mmCIF file of C-alpha atoms in Angstrom:
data_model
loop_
_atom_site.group_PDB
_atom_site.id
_atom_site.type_symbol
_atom_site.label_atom_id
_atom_site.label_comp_id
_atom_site.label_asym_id
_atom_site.label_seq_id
_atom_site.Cartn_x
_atom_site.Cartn_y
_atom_site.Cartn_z
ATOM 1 C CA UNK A 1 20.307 -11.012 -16.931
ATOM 2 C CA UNK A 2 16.902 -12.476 -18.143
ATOM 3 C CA UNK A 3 15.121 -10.777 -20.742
ATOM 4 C CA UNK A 4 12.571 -8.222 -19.345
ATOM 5 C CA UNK A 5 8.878 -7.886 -21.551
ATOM 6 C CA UNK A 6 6.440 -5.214 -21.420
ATOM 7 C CA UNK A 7 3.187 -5.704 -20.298
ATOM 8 C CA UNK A 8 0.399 -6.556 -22.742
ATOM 9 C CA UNK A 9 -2.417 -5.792 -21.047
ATOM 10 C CA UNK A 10 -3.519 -3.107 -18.767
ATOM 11 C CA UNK A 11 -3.209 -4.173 -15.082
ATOM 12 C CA UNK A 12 -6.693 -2.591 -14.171
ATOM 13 C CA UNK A 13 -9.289 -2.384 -16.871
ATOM 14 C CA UNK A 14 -7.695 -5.690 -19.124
ATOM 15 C CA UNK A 15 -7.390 -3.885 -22.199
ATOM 16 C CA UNK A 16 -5.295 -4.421 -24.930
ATOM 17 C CA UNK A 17 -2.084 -2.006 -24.892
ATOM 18 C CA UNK A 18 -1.401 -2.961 -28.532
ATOM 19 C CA UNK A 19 -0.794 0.538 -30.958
ATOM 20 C CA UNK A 20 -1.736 3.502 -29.585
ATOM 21 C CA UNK A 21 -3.819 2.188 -26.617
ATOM 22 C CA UNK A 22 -0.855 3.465 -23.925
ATOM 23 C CA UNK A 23 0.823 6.914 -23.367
ATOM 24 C CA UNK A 24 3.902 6.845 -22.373
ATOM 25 C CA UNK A 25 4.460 9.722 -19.289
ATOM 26 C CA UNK A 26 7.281 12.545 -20.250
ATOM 27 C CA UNK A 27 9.733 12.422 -17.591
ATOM 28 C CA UNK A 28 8.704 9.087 -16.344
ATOM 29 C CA UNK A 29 11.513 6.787 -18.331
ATOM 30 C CA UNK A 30 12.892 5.408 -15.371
ATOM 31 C CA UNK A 31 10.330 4.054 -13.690
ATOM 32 C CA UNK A 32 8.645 2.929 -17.395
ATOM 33 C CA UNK A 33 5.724 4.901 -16.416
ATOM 34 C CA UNK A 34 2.662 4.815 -19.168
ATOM 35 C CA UNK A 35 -1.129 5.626 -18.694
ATOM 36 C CA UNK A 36 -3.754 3.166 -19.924
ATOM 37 C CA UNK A 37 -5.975 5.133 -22.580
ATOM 38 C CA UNK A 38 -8.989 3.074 -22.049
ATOM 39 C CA UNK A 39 -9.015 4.021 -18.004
ATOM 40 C CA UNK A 40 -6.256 6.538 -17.251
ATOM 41 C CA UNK A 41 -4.502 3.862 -14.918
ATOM 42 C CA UNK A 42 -0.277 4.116 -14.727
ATOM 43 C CA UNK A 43 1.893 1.598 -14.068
ATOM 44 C CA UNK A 44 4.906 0.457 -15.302
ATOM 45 C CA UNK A 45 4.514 -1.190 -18.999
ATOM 46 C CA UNK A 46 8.304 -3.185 -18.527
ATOM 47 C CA UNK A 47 7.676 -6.286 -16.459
ATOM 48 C CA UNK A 48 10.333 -6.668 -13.636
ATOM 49 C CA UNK A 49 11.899 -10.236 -14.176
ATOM 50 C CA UNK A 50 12.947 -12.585 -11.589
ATOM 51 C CA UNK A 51 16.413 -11.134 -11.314
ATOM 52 C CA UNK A 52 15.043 -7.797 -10.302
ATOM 53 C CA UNK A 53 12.496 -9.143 -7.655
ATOM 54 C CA UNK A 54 14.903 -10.807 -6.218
ATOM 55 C CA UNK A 55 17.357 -7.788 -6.361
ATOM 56 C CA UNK A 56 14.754 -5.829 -4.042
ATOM 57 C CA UNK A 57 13.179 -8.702 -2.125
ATOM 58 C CA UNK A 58 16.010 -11.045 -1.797
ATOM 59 C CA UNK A 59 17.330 -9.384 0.604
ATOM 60 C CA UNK A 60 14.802 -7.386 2.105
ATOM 61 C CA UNK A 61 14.325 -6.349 6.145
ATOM 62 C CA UNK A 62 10.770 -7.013 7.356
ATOM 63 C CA UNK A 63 11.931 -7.637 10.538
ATOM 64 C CA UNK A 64 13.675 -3.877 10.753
ATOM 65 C CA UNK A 65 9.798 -3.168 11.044
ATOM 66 C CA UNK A 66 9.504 -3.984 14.634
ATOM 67 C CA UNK A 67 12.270 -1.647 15.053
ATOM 68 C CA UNK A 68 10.990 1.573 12.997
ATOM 69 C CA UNK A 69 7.869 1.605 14.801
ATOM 70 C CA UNK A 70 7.818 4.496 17.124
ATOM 71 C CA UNK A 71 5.026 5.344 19.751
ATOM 72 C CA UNK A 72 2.744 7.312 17.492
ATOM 73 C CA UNK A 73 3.029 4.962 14.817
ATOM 74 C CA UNK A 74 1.726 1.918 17.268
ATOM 75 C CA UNK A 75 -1.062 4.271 18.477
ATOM 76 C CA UNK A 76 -2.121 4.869 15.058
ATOM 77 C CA UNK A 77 -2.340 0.990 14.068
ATOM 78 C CA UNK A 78 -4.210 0.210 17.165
ATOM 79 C CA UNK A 79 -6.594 3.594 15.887
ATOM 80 C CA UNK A 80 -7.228 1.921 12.824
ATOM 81 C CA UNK A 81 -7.912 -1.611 14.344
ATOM 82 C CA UNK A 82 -10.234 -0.568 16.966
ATOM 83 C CA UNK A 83 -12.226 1.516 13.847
ATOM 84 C CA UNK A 84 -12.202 -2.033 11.897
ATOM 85 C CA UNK A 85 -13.683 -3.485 15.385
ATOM 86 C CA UNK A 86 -17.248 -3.032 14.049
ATOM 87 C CA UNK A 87 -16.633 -5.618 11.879
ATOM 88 C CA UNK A 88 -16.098 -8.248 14.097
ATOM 89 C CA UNK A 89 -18.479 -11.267 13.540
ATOM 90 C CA UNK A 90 -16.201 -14.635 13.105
ATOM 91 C CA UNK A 91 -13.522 -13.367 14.886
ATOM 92 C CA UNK A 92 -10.720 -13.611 12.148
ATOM 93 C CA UNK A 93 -8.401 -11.038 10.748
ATOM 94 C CA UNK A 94 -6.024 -11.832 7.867
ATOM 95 C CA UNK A 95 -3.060 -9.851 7.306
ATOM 96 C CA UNK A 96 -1.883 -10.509 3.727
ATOM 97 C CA UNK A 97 1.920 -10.338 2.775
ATOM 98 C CA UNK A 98 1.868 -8.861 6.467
ATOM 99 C CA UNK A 99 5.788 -8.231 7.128
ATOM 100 C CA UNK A 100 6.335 -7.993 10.619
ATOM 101 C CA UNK A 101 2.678 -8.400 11.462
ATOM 102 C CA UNK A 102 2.455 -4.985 13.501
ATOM 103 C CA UNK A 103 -0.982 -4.296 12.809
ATOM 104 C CA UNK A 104 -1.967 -8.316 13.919
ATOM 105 C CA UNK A 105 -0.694 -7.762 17.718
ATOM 106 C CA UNK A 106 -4.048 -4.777 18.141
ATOM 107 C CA UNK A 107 -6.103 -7.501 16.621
ATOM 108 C CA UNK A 108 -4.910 -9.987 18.745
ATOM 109 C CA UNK A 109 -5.420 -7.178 21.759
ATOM 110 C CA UNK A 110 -9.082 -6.999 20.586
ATOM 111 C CA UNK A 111 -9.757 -10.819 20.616
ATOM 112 C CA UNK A 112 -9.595 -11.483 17.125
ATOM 113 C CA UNK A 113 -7.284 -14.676 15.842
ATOM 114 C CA UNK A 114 -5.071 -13.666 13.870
ATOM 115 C CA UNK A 115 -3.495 -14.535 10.434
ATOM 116 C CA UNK A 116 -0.835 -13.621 8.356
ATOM 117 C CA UNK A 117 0.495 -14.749 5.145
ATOM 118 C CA UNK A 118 3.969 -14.313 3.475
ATOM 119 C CA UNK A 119 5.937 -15.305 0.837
ATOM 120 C CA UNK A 120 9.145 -16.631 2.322
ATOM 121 C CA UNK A 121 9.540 -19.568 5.011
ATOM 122 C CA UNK A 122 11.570 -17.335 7.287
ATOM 123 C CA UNK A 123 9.026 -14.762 7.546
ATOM 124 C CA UNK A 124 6.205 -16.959 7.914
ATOM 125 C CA UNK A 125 8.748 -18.333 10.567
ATOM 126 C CA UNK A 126 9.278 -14.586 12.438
ATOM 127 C CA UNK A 127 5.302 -14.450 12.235
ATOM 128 C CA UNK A 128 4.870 -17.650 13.640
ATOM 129 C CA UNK A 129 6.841 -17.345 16.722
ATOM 130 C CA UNK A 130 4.973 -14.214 16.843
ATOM 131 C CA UNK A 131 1.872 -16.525 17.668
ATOM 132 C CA UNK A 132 0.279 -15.909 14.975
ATOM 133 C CA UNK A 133 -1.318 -18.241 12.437
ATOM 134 C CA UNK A 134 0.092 -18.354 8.911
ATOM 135 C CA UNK A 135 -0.210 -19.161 5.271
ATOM 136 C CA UNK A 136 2.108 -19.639 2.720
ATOM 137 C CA UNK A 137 1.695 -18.609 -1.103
ATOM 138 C CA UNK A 138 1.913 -14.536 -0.300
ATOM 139 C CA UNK A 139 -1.473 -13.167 -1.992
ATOM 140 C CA UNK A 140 -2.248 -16.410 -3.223
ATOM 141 C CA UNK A 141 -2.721 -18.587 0.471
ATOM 142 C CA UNK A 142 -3.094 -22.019 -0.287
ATOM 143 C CA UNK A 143 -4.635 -23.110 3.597
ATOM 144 C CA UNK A 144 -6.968 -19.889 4.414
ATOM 145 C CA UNK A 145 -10.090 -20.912 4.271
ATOM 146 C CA UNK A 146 -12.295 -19.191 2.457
ATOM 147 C CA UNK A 147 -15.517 -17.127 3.357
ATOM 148 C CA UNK A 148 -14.234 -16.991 7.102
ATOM 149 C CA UNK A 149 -12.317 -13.700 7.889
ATOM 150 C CA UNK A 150 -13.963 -10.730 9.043
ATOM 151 C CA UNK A 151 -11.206 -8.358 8.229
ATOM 152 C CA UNK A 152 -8.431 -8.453 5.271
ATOM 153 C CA UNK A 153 -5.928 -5.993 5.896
ATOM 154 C CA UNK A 154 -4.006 -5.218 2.499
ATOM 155 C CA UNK A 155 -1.224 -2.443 3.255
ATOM 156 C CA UNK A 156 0.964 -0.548 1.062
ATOM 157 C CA UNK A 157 1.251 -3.725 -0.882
ATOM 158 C CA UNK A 158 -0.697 -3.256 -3.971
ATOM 159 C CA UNK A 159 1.863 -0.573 -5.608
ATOM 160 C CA UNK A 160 4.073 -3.674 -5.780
ATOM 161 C CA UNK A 161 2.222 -5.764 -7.927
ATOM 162 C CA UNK A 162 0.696 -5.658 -11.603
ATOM 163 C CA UNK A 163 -2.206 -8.034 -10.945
ATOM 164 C CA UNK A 164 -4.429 -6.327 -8.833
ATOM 165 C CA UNK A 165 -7.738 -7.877 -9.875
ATOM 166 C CA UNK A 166 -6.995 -11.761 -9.400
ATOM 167 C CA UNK A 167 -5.358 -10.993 -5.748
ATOM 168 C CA UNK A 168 -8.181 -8.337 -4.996
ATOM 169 C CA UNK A 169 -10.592 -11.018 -6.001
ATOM 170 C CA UNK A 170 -8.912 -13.746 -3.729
ATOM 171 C CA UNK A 171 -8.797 -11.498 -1.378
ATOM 172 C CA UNK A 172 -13.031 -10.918 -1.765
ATOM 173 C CA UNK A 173 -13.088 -14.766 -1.653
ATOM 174 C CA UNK A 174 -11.462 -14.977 1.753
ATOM 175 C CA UNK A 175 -13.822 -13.114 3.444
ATOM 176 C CA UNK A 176 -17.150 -13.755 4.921
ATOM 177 C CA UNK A 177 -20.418 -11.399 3.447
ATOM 178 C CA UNK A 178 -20.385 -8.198 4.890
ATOM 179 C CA UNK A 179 -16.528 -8.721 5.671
ATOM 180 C CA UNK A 180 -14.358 -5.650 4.748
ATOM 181 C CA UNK A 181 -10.954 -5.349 2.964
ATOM 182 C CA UNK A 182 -8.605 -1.637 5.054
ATOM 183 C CA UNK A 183 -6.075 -0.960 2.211
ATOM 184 C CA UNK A 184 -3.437 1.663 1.915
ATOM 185 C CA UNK A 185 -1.168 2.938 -1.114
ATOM 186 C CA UNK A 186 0.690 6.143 -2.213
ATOM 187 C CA UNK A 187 -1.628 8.514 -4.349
ATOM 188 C CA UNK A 188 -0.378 9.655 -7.965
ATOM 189 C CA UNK A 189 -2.832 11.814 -7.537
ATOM 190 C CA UNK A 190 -1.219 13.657 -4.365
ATOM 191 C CA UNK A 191 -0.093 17.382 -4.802
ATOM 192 C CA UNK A 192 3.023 16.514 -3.145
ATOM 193 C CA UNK A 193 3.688 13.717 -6.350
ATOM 194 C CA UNK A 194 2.541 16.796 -9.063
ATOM 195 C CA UNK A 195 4.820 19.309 -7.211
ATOM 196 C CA UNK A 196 8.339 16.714 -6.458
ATOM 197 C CA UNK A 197 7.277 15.236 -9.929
ATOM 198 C CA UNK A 198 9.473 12.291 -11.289
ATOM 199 C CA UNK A 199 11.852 12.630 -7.991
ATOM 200 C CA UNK A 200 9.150 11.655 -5.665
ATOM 201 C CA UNK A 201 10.025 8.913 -3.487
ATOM 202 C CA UNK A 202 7.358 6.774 -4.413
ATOM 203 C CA UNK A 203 9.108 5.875 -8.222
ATOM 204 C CA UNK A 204 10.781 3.086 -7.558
ATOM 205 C CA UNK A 205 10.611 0.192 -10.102
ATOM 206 C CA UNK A 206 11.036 -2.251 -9.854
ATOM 207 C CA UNK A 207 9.710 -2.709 -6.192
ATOM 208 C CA UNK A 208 6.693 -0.217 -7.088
ATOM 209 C CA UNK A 209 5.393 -0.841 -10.244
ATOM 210 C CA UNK A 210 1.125 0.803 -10.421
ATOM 211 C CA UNK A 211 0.285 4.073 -9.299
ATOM 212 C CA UNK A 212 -3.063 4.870 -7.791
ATOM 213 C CA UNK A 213 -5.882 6.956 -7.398
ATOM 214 C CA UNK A 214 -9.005 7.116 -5.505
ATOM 215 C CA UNK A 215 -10.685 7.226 -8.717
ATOM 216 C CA UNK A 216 -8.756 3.730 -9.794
ATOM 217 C CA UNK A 217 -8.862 2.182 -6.228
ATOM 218 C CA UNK A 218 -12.801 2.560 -6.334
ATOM 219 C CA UNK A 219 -12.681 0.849 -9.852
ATOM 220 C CA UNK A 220 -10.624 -2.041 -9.060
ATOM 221 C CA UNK A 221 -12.566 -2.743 -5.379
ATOM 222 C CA UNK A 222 -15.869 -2.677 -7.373
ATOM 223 C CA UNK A 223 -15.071 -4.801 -10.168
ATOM 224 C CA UNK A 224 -13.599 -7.398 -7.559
ATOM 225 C CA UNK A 225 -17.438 -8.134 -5.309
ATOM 226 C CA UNK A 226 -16.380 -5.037 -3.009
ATOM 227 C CA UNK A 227 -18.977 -1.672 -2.030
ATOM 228 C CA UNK A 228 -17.697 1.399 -0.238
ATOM 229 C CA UNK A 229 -17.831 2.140 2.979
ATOM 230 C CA UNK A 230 -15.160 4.588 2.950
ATOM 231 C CA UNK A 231 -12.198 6.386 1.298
ATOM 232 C CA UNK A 232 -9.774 9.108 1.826
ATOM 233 C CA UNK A 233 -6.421 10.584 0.868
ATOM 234 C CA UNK A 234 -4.702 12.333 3.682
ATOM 235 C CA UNK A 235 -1.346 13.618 5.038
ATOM 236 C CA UNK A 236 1.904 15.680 3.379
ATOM 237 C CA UNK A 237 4.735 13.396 3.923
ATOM 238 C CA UNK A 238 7.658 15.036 5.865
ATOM 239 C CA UNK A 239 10.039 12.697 4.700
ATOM 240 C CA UNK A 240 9.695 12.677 1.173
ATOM 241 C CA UNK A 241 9.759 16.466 1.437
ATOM 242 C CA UNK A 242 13.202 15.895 2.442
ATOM 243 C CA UNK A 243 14.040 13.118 0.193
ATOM 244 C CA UNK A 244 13.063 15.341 -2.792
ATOM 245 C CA UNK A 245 14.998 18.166 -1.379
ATOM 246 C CA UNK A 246 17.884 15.945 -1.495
ATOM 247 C CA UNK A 247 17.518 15.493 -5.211
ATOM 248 C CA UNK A 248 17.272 19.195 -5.714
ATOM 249 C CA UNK A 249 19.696 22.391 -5.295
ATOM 250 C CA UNK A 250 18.540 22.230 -1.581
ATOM 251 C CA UNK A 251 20.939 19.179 -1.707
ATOM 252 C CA UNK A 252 23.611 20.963 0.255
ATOM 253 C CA UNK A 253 21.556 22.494 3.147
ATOM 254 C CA UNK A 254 19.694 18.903 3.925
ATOM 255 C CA UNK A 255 22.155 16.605 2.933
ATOM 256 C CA UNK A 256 22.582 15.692 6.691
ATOM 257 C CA UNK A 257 18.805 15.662 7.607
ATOM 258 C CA UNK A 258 17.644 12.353 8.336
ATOM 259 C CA UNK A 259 14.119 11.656 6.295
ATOM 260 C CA UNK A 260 13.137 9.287 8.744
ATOM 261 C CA UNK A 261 14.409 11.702 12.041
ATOM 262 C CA UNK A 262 13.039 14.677 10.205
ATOM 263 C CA UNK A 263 9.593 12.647 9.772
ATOM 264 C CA UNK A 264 9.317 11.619 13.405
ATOM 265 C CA UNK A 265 10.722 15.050 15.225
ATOM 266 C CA UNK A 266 7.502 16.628 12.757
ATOM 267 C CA UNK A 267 5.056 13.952 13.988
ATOM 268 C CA UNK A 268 5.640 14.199 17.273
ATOM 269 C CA UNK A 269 6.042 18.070 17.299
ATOM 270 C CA UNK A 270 2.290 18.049 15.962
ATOM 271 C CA UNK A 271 0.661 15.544 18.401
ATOM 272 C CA UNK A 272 2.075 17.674 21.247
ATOM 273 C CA UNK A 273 0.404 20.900 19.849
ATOM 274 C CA UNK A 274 -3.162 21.836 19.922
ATOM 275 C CA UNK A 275 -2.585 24.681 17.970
ATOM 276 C CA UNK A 276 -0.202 22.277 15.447
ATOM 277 C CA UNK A 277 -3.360 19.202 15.629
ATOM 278 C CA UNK A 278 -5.865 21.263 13.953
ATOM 279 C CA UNK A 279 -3.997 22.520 11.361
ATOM 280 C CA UNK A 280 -3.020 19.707 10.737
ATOM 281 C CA UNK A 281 -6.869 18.405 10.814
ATOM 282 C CA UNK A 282 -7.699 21.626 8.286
ATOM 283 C CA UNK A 283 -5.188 20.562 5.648
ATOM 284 C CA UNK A 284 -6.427 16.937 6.304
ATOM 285 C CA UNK A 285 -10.094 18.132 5.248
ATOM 286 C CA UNK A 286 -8.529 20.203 2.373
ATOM 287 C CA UNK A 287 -6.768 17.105 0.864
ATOM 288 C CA UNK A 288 -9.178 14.872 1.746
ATOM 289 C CA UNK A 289 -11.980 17.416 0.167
ATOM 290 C CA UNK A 290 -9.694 17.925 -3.125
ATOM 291 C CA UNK A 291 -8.509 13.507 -3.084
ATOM 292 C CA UNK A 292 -4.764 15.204 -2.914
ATOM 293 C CA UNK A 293 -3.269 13.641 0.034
ATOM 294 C CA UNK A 294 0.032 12.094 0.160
ATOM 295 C CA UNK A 295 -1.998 8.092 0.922
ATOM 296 C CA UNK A 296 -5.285 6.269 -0.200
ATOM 297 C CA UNK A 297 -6.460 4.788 2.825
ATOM 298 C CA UNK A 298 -10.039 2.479 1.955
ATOM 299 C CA UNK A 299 -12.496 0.359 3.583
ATOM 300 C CA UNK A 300 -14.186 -1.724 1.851
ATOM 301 C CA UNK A 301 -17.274 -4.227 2.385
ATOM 302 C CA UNK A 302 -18.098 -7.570 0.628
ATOM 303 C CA UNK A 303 -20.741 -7.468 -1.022
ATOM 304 C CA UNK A 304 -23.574 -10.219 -0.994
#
């Protein structure tokens, strides 16, 4: 096993970590958890080594993707592509480290060419045969050209990764003026993390390894050539409900609830309930009023 280090440097703001410049988060020792005391950002301070990416990567199922989706998971995805629509100047839509590339085929639905990157050749493979254009070097694409894509779409990847300012700043580069950047993450700051605590679902270094909030998400996206055009937290996630209950002395009752079943069954429940739907929108205003929702979901604009 290589030797792991802890970080020097805080992954947002840049300062120093050196003395007393980091507080490390009671309960938190697992995932390495510390807050930055120059900006209030967590992440994790030990450095995953090559070993351990390849531990959760190496063997990793983007393809089980296509397979997850269900109908009102699609619908949603072509929701959000026909609200990013407005957008549309060149024509171009990059997805980066896209996976499966679900959210490119509602692009490609709404004219837009579509590209992807990844970091592995048989991914960028899958994608290809997929039709869709790709780049190799994950966040860092070597043969996008720069200044050309309308849309960047940057989903539920930057928990993984503890240099968010060079790749949101690539990122920036890639698109035209006036382009905008849709990005989604868990929120630390949810009220279902501050109620499940350190067995939330989201804790899991090394494959997540920053925490954020809206507050933090708005710093980084600034400091990186981006403005806001909007930002929300939203949703109470079924299935880590039942993940933490699995943790807990509720073990016994759920311990043959599927998260993922449980999750669905709920989600579809709601969409065929009026009644259910604006509850559901009420709770959505509360969280979104109070930045407590379960996900960050932001669009921003390129400034210049």
């Amino acid at each position: 096993m290589l030797d792991r280090e802890p970080l020097t440097d805080c992954p947002l703001c840049g300062s120093s970590l050196a003395g007393d410049r980091v507080r490390r988060l009671s309960g938190f020792e697992k995932d390495h958890l510390v807050e930055c005391r120059t900006c209030g950002f967590v992440f994790s301070l030990l450095k995953p080594n090559e070993q351990d990416y390849e531990r959760v990567y190496g063997s990793y199922d983007y393809v089980s993707e296509d397979d997850r989706r269900t109908p009102l998971s699609i619908d949603k995805e072509r929701e959000v592509a026909k609200r990013l629509l407005a957008y549309k100047k060149t024509g171009k839509v990059i997805d980066l480290a896209a996976g499966a590339g679900r959210f490119l085929e509602h692009f490609r639905e709404l004219g837009f060419e579509c590209h992807a990157t990844e970091f592995s050749e048989e991914m960028c493979g899958y994608l290809e045969a997929k039709g869709f254009r790709t780049h190799r070097g994950g966040l860092f694409p070597e043969t996008a050209e720069k200044a050309s894509f309308d849309i960047a779409i940057f989903t539920e990847i930057i928990e993984h990764i503890n240099n968010p300012i060079p790749v949101l700043q690539t990122i920036c580069d890639l698109l035209r003026p006036g382009g905008c950047i849709y990005i989604t993450t868990p929120n630390f700051a949810s009220i279902e993390r501050r109620v499940i605590g350190p067995s939330w679902g989201m804790l899991t270094w090394p494959e997540h390894i920053t925490y954020w909030t809206p507050r933090h998400i708005q710093h980084a996206l600034r400091k990186t050539g981006f403005r806001k055009a909007s930002i929300r937290t939203q949703n109470i996630s079924p299935y880590r409900i039942v993940q933490a209950l699995k943790k807990g002395r509720m073990s016994s009752v759920v311990s043959g609830v599927s998260e993922q079943g449980f999750s669905d069954a709920a989600q579809e429940k709601v969409a065929g309930s009026p009644l259910l739907r604006a509850a559901k929108q009420a709770i959505n205003w509360g969280l979104g009023a109070t930045g407590t929702g379960s996900s960050i979901e932001a669009i921003y604009v390129k400034r210049g």
